[in-house]
Every structure is written in structure tokens, then in C-alpha cells.
mmCIF file of C-alpha atoms in Angstrom:
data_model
loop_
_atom_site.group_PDB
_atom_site.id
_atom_site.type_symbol
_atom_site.label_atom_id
_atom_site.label_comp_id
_atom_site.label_asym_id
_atom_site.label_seq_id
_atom_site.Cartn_x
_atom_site.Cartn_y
_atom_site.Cartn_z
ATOM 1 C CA UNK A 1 -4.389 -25.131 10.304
ATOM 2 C CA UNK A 2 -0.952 -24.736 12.049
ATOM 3 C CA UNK A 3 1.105 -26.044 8.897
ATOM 4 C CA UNK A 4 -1.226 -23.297 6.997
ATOM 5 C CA UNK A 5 -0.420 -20.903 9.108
ATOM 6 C CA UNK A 6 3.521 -21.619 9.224
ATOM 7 C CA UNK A 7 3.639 -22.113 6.005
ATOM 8 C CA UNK A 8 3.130 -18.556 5.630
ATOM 9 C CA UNK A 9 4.531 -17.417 8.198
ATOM 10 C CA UNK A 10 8.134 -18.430 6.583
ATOM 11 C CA UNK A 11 7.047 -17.068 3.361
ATOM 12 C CA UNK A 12 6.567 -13.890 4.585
ATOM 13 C CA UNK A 13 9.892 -13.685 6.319
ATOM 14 C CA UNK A 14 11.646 -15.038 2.881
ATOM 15 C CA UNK A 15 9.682 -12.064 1.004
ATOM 16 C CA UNK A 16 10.845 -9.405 4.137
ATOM 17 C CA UNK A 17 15.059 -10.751 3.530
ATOM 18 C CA UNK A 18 14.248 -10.482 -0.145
ATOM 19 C CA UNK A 19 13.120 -6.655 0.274
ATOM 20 C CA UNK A 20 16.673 -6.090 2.492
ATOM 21 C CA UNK A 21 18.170 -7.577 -0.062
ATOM 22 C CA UNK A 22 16.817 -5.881 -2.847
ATOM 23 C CA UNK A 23 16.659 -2.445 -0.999
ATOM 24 C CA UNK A 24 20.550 -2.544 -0.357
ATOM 25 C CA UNK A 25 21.599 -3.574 -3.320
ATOM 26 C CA UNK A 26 19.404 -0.621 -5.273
ATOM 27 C CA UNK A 27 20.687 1.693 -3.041
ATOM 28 C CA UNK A 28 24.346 0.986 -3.445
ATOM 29 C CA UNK A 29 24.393 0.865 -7.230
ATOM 30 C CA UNK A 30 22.647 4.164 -7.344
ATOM 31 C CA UNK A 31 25.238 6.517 -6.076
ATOM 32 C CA UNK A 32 27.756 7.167 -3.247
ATOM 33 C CA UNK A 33 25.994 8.474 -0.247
ATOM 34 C CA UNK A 34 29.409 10.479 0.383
ATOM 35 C CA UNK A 35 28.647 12.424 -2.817
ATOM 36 C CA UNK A 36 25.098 13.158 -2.138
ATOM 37 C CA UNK A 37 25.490 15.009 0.912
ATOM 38 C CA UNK A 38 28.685 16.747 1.401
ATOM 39 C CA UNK A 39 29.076 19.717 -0.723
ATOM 40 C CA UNK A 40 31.420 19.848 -4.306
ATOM 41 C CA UNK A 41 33.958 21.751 -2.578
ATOM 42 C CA UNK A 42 34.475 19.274 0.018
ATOM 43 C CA UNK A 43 37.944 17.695 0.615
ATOM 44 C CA UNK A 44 39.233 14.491 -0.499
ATOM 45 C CA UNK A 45 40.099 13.587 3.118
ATOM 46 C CA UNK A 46 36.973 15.048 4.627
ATOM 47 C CA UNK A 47 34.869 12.243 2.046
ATOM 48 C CA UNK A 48 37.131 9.388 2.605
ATOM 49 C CA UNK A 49 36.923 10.799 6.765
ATOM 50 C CA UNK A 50 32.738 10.584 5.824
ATOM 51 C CA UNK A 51 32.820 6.837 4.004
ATOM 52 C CA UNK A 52 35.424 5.499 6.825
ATOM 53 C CA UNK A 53 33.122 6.609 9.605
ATOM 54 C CA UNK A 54 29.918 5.486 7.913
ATOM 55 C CA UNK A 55 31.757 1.761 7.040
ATOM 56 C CA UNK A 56 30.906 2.858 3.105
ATOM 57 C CA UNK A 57 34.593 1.845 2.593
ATOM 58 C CA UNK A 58 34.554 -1.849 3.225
ATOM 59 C CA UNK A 59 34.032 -4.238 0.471
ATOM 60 C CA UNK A 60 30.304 -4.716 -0.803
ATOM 61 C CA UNK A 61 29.476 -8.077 0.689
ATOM 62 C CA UNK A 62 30.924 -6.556 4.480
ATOM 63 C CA UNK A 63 28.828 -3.722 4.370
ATOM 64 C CA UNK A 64 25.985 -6.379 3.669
ATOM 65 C CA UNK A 65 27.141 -8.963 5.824
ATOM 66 C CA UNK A 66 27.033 -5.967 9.110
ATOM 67 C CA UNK A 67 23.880 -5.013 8.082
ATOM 68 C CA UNK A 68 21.869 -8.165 7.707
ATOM 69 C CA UNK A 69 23.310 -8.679 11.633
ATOM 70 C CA UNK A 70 22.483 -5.246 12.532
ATOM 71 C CA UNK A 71 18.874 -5.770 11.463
ATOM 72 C CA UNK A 72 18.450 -9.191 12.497
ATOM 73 C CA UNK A 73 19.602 -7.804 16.500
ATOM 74 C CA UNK A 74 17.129 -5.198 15.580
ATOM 75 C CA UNK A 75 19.475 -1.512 14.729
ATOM 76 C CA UNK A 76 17.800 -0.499 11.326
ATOM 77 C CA UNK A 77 21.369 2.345 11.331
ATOM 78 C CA UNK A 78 21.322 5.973 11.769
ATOM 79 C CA UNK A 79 20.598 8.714 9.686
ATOM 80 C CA UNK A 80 23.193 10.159 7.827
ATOM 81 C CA UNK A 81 21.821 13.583 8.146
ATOM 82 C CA UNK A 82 21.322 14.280 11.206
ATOM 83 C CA UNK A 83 22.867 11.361 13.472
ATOM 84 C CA UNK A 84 19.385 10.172 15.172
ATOM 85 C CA UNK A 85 18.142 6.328 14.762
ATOM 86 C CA UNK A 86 16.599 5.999 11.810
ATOM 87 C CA UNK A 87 13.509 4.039 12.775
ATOM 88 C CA UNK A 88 13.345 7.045 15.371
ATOM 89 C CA UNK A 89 13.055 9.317 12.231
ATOM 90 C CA UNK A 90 10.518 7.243 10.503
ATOM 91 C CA UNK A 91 8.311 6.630 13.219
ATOM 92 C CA UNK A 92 7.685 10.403 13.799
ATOM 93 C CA UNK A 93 6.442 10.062 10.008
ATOM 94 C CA UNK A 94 4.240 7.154 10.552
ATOM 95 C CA UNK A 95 1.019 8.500 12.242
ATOM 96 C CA UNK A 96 1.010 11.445 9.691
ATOM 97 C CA UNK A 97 1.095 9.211 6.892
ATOM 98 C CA UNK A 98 -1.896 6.907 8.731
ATOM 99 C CA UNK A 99 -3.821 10.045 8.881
ATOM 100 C CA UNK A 100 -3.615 10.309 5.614
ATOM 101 C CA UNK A 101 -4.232 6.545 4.612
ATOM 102 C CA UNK A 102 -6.823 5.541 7.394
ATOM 103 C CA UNK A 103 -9.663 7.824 5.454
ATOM 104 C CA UNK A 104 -9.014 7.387 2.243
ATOM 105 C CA UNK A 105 -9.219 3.503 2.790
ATOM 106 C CA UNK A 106 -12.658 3.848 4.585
ATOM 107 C CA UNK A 107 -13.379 6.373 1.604
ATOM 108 C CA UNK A 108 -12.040 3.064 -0.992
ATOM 109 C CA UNK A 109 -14.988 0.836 1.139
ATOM 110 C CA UNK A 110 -17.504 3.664 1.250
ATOM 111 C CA UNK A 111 -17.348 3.993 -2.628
ATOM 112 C CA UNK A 112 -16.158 0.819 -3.849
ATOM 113 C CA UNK A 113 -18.062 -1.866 -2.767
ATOM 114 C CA UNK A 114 -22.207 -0.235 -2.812
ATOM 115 C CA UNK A 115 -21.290 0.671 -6.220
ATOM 116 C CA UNK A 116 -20.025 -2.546 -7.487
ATOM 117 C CA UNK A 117 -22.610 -4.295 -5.766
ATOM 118 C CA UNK A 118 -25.242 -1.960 -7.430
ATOM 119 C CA UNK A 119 -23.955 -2.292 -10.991
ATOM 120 C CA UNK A 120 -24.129 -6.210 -10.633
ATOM 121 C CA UNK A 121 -27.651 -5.863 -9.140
ATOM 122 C CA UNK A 122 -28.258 -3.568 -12.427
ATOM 123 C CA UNK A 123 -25.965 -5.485 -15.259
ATOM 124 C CA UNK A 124 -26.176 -3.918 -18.721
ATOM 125 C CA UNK A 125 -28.560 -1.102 -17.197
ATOM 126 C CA UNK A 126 -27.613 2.175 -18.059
ATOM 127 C CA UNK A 127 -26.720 2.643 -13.905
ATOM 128 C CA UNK A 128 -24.468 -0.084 -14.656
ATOM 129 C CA UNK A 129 -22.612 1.334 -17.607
ATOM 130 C CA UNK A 130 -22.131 4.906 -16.183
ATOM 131 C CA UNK A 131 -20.622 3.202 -12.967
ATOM 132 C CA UNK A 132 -18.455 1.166 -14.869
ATOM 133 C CA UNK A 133 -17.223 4.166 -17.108
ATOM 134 C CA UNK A 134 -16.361 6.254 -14.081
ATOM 135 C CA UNK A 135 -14.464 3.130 -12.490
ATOM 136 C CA UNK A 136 -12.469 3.125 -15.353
ATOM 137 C CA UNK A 137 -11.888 6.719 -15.687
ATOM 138 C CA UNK A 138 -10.708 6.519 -11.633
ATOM 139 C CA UNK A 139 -8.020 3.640 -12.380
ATOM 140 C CA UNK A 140 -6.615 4.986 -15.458
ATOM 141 C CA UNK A 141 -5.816 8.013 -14.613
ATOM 142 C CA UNK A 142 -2.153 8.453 -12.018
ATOM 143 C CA UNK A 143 -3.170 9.779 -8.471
ATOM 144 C CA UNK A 144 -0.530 11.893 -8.946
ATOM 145 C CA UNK A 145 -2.612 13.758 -12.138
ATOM 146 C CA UNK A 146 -5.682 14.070 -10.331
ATOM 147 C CA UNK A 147 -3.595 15.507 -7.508
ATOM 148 C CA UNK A 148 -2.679 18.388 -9.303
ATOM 149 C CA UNK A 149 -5.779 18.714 -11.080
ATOM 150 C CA UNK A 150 -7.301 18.754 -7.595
ATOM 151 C CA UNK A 151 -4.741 21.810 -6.611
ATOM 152 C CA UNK A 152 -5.658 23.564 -9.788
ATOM 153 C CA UNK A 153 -9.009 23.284 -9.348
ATOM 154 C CA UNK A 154 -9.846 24.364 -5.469
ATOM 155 C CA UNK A 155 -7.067 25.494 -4.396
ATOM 156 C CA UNK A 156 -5.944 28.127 -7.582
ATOM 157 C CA UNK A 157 -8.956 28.649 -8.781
ATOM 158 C CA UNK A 158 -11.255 28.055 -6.642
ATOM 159 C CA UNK A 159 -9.296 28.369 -3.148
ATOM 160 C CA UNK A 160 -11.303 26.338 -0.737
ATOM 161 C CA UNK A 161 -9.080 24.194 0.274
ATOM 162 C CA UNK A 162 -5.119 24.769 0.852
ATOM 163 C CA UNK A 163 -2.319 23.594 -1.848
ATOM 164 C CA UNK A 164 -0.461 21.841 0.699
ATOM 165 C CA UNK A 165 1.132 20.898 3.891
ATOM 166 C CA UNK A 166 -0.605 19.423 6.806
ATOM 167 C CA UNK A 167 -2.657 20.600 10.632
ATOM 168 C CA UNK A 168 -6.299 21.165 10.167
ATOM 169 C CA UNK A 169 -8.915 19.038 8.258
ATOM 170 C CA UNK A 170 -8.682 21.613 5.543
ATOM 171 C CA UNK A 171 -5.636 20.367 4.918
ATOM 172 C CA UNK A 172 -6.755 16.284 4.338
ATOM 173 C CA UNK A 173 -9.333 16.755 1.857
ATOM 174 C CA UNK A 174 -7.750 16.880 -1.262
ATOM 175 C CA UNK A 175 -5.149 14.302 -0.746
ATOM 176 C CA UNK A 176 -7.587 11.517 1.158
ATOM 177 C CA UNK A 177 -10.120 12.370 -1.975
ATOM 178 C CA UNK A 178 -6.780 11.754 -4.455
ATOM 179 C CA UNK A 179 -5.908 8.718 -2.853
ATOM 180 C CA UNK A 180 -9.549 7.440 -2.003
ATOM 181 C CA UNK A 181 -11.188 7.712 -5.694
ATOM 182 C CA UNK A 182 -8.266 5.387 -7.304
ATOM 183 C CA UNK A 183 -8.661 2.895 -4.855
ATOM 184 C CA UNK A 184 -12.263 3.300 -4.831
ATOM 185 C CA UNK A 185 -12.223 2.321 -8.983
ATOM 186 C CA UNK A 186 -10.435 -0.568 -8.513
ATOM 187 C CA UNK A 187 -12.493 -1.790 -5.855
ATOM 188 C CA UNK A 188 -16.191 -1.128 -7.676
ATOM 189 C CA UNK A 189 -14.660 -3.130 -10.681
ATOM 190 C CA UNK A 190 -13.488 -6.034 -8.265
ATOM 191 C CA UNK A 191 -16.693 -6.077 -6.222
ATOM 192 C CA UNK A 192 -19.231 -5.920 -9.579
ATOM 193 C CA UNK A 193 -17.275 -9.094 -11.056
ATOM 194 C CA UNK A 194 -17.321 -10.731 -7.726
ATOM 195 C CA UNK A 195 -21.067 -9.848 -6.958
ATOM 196 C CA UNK A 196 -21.873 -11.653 -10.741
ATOM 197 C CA UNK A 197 -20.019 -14.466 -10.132
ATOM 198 C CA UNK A 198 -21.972 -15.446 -7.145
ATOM 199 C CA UNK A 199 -25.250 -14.361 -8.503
ATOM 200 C CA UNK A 200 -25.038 -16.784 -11.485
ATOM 201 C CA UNK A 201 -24.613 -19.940 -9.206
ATOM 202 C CA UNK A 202 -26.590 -22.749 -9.049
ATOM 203 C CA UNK A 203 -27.788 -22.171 -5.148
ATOM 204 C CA UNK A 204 -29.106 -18.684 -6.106
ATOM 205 C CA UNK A 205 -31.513 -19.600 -8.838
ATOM 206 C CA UNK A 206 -32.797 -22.118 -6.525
ATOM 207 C CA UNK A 207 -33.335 -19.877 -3.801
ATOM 208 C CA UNK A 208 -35.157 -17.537 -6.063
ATOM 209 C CA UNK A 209 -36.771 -20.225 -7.998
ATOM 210 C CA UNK A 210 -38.503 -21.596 -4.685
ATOM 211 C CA UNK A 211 -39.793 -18.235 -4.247
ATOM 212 C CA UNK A 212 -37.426 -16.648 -1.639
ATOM 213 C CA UNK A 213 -37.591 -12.728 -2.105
ATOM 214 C CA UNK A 214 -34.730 -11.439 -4.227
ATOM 215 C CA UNK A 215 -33.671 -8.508 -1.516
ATOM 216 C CA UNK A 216 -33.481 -11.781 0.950
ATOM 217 C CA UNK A 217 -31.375 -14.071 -1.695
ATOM 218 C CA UNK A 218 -29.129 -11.050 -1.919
ATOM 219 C CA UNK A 219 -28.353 -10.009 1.408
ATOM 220 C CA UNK A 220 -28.909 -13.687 2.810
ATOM 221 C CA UNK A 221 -26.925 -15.868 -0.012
ATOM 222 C CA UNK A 222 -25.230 -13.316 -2.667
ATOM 223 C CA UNK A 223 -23.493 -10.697 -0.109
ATOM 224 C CA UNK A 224 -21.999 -12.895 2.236
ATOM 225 C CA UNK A 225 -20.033 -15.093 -0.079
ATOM 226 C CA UNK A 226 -18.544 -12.217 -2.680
ATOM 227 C CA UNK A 227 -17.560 -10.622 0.452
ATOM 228 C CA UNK A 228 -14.992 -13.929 0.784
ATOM 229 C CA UNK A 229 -13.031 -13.114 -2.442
ATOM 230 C CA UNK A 230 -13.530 -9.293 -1.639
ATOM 231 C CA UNK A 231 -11.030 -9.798 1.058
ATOM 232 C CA UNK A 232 -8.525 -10.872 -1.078
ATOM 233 C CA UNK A 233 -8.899 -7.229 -3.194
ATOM 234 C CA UNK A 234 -8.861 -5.490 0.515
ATOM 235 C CA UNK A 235 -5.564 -6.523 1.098
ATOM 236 C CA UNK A 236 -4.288 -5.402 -2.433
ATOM 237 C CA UNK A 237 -5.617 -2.066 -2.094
ATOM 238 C CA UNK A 238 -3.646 -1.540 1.443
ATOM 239 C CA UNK A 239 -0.406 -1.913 -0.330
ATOM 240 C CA UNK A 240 -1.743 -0.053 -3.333
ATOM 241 C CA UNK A 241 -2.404 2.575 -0.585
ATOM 242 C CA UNK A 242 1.146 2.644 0.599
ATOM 243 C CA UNK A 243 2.057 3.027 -3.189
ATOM 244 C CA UNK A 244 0.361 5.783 -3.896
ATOM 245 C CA UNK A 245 0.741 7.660 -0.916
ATOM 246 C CA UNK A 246 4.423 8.477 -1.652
ATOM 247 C CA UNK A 247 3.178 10.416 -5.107
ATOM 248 C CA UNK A 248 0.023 11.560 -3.358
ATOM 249 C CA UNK A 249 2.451 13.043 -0.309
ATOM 250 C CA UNK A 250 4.658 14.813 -2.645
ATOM 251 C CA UNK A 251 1.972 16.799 -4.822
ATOM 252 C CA UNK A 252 0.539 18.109 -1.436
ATOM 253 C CA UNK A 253 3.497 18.383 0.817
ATOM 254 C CA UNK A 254 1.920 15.817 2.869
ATOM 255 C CA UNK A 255 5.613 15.623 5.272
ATOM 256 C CA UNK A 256 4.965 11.765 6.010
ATOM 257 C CA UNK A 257 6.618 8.820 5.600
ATOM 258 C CA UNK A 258 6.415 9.028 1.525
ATOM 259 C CA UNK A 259 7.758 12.802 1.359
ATOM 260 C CA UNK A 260 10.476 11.790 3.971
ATOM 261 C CA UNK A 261 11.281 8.860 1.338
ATOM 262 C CA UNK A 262 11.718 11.198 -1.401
ATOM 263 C CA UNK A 263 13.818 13.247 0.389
ATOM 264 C CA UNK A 264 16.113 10.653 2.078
ATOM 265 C CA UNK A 265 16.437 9.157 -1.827
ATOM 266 C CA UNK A 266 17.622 12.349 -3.018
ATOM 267 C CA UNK A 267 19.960 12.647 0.078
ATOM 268 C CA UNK A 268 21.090 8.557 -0.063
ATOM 269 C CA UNK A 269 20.500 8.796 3.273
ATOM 270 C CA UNK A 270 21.096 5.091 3.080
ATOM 271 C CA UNK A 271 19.633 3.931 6.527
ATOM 272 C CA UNK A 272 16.486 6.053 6.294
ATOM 273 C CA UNK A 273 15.543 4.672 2.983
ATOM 274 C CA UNK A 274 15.934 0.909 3.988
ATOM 275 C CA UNK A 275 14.139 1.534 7.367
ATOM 276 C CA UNK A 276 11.204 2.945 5.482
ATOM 277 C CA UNK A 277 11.321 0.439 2.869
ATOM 278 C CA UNK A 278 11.113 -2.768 5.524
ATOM 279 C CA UNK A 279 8.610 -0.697 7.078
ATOM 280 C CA UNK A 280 6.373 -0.572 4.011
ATOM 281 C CA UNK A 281 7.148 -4.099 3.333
ATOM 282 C CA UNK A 282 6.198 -5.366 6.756
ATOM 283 C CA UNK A 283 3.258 -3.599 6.463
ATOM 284 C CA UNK A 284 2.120 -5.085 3.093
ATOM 285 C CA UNK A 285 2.882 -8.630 4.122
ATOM 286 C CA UNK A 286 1.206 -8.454 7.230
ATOM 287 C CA UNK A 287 -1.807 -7.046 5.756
ATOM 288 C CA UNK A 288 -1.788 -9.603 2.788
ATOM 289 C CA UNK A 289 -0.861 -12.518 5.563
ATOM 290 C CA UNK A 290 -4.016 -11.189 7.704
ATOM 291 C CA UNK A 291 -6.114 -11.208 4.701
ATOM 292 C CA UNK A 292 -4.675 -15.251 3.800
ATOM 293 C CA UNK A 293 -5.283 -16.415 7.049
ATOM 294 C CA UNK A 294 -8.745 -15.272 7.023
ATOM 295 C CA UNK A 295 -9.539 -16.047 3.598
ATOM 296 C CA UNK A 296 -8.315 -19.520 5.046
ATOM 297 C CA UNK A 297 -10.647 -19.781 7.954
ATOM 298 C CA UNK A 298 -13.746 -18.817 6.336
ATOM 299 C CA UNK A 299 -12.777 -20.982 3.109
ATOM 300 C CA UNK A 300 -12.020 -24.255 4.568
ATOM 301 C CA UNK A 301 -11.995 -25.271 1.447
ATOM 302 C CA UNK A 302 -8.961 -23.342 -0.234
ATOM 303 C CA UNK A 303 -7.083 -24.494 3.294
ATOM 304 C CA UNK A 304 -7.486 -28.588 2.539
ATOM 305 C CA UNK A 305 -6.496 -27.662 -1.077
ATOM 306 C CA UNK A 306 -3.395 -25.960 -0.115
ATOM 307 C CA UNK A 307 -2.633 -28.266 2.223
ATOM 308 C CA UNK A 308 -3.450 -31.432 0.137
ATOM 309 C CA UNK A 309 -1.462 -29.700 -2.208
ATOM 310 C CA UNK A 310 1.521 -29.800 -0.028
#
């Protein structure tokens, strides 16, 4: 169990210095930060003053090389907009967005997994087919769509809920519902296969062959074990989550961590971006390494293969 657990452990650190990496590169190659937020009518001096005092006129691989220290001695930078520490800025941003994400994920569960669960109990019924269509319809169309459908809908036409911004619970509906019904589509198509998969083994027929009541076979034998490989879709619709909240954010004027990306893009506020970025990322891998490690311990299985196989 300990050489599971290290084992990822160091890939999740390799997949965090792959995300630095990545992030700093991107935002390097996609403009001069100088450029972005001083004004056209600037001076020359004044932007070579700006890039000297922001280090943005060493070479490439010094800028990287300070960085990567910076980071590792824990100073994610400042912003370039208005001086503070960056992960300062982004943690203000950080419970709004978890307001935001925290329901719509119960609100993924809620949905999700009963109606999965009921279209397996009811394959090829017509319950079965009209749950599948509307799964469908939920992960095909972009959160962002449906968010402005939503807006159309009730708060132009019908205005019972507000168009944006955030402070009341007014203000949450719309964007948790966005966010939750996507996720929720996903999750009823996961469940359904996962719920038939167990249903058509060998240990259920028995149980229901030796007379064991089907509402017993289900909830003793069926539920239990497609609830292992639903924890592997759990963790995928966190990050999916994350995702979508920087779309879902935008449409509403949600000001959390996915508005204050878009914004700090725009800007190349350069430390901002990669602070929010490694925060996302650590968040994702933690959730997925959460999910491995107990997909691990209630599969000992899948842990002596994985070991075996190293």
C-alpha cells in the first residue's frame, strides 16, 4: 500500500511541474505583459522601466529558472495590476467560486446517479429511453449555451431570477442549474452503463436465481459494487466542474476565480494567471489522487495488479 500510495504521490507532483511548465511557457508566447497593460501612448522608457522592474527583460530560461525557485520556496509573484500577492488575489476568489461549485456538484449526484440507476433497472423501457435522450441532450449542448438560454429565458423574459452578478440565493440559481445539468448528463450515462455491467454478472443471477428478492439483490449486491467504478467518474466531474465554471462565471458575472482568470488573461497579468492555474491543477490532482487511493482500498484487487505490474 505505501509503494501505491508513493507511487502516486510523485506522479502527481510530475503532472503539477508539467502544468508550471506548460502555464509559463503559454503565457510568454502569447504576448508581452508590458503591452497589455500600459496604455499606446506610453513611453519607450516608461515600458522598458515596466519589463526591467518586472524581470520580463532577462533571457527566457532566467525568467523560468527564478520562477521555478520562487514557487518551489512558495512566492507564486505579485500581481501586475495592482502590486498585492497574487495567491492573496486568488484566494479572495476561491470561496465565491466554491459557492458556486459545491451545489451544483451535489445537484450532478442528486440527478445523475437515481437516474442512471433507474434506466438500468428499466433497460429498453420507454423510462429508459427518455432518460437517456435527455442525458444526451445535457452533454451535448456547451454550458456556456444553456447559460444564456437560461438568461434569456428567466431573466429577459421571464425576470425571476437576476442576469448576473453575485449576494443573495437569487443570484446562484441559474448558474449552479447551468453547471449542475451538464455534469448531471454525464454522470446518468456513466452510472446506467456501470449499474448494467454489474447486473449482468454471474453472482447476481445466482442471487436472484436462489430466490433472493430483486429490491434486496439490488441494494445488497448491484449498488454497492457500481458505486466502486462510480468513483472513478466522481473525480472526473470535479475537474470538469472547474472547467466549466470559468465559461459558466463569465455568462453570469459570477466575479470568482474563473471571471478573475479571464480578466487577468486579457491583462497578462502573468503571476495571477499561473497562480490560478496551479491552483486549479492542484485541485484536480488531488481530487483524482483521493479518488485513486480509494478506488485502491476498496479494490484490493486493482492495487496487487498495479503493483504486480510494477
Amino acid at each position: 500500500m505505501a509503494r501505491f500510495i508513493l507511487v502516486r504521490l510523485a506522479r502527481a507532483l510530475l503532472t503539477i511541474a508539467i502544468v508550471v511548465t506548460f502555464a509559463f511557457a503559454v503565457l510568454r508566447a502569447s504576448g508581452d505583459p508590458a503591452l497589455a497593460l500600459l496604455s499606446p501612448e506610453t513611453p519607450a522608457e516608461a515600458i522598458e522601466a515596466f519589463r526591467k522592474a518586472w524581470g520580463l527583460d532577462a533571457p527566457l530560461w532566467v525568467q523560468y529558472v527564478r520562477y521555478i525557485f520562487a514557487v518551489v520556496h512558495g512566492d507564486l509573484g505579485q500581481s501586475m495590476r495592482d502590486g498585492r500577492a497574487a495567491i492573496t488575489v486568488v484566494a479572495e476568489r476561491i470561496p465565491v467560486t466554491l459557492t458556486l461549485t459545491a451545489p451544483a456538484l451535489i445537484l450532478n449526484l442528486m440527478i445523475g446517479i437515481p437516474a442512471g440507476i433507474y434506466a438500468a433497472l428499466k433497460r429498453d423501457s420507454l423510462a429508459d429511453r427518455l432518460v437517456m435522450l435527455a442525458a444526451v441532450l445535457g452533454f451535448t449542448v456547451p454550458s456556456f449555451v444553456l447559460g444564456l438560454v437560461f438568461v434569456l429565458a428567466f431573466a429577459v423574459e421571464l425576470p425571476w431570477f437576476p442576469s448576473g452578478g453575485a449576494g443573495t440565493w437569487r443570484h446562484l440559481i441559474l448558474p449552479v442549474i447551468t453547471l449542475g445539468l451538464g455534469g448531471a448528463a454525464v454522470l446518468a450515462r456513466f452510472s446506467r452503463s456501470a449499474m448494467l455491467e454489474v447486473l449482468g454478472q454471474p453472482y447476481i443471477r445466482t442471487a436472484s436465481a436462489k430466490g433472493v428478492p430483486w429490491a434486496r439483490v439490488v441494494a445488497g449486491h448491484a449498488l454497492p459494487n457500481a458505486a466502486i467504478a462510480l468513483l472513478t467518474i466522481v473525480g472526473f466531474m470535479v475537474g470538469n466542474l472547474i472547467a466549466g465554471t470559468v465559461l459558466v462565471e463569465s455568462v453570469y458575472s459570477w466575479p470568482g476565480l474563473g471571471s478573475l482568470l479571464v480578466v487577468s488573461v486579457a491583462s497578462r497579468d502573468l503571476a495571477v494567471v499561473q497562480c490560478i492555474l496551479l491552483v486549479v491543477a492542484a485541485a484536480m490532482i488531488t481530487t483524482n489522487l483521493t479518488i485513486d487511493l480509494l478506488y485502491g482500498m476498496l479494490d484490493p484487487r486493482l492495487r496487487q495488479l498495479r503493483s504486480g505490474r510494477r
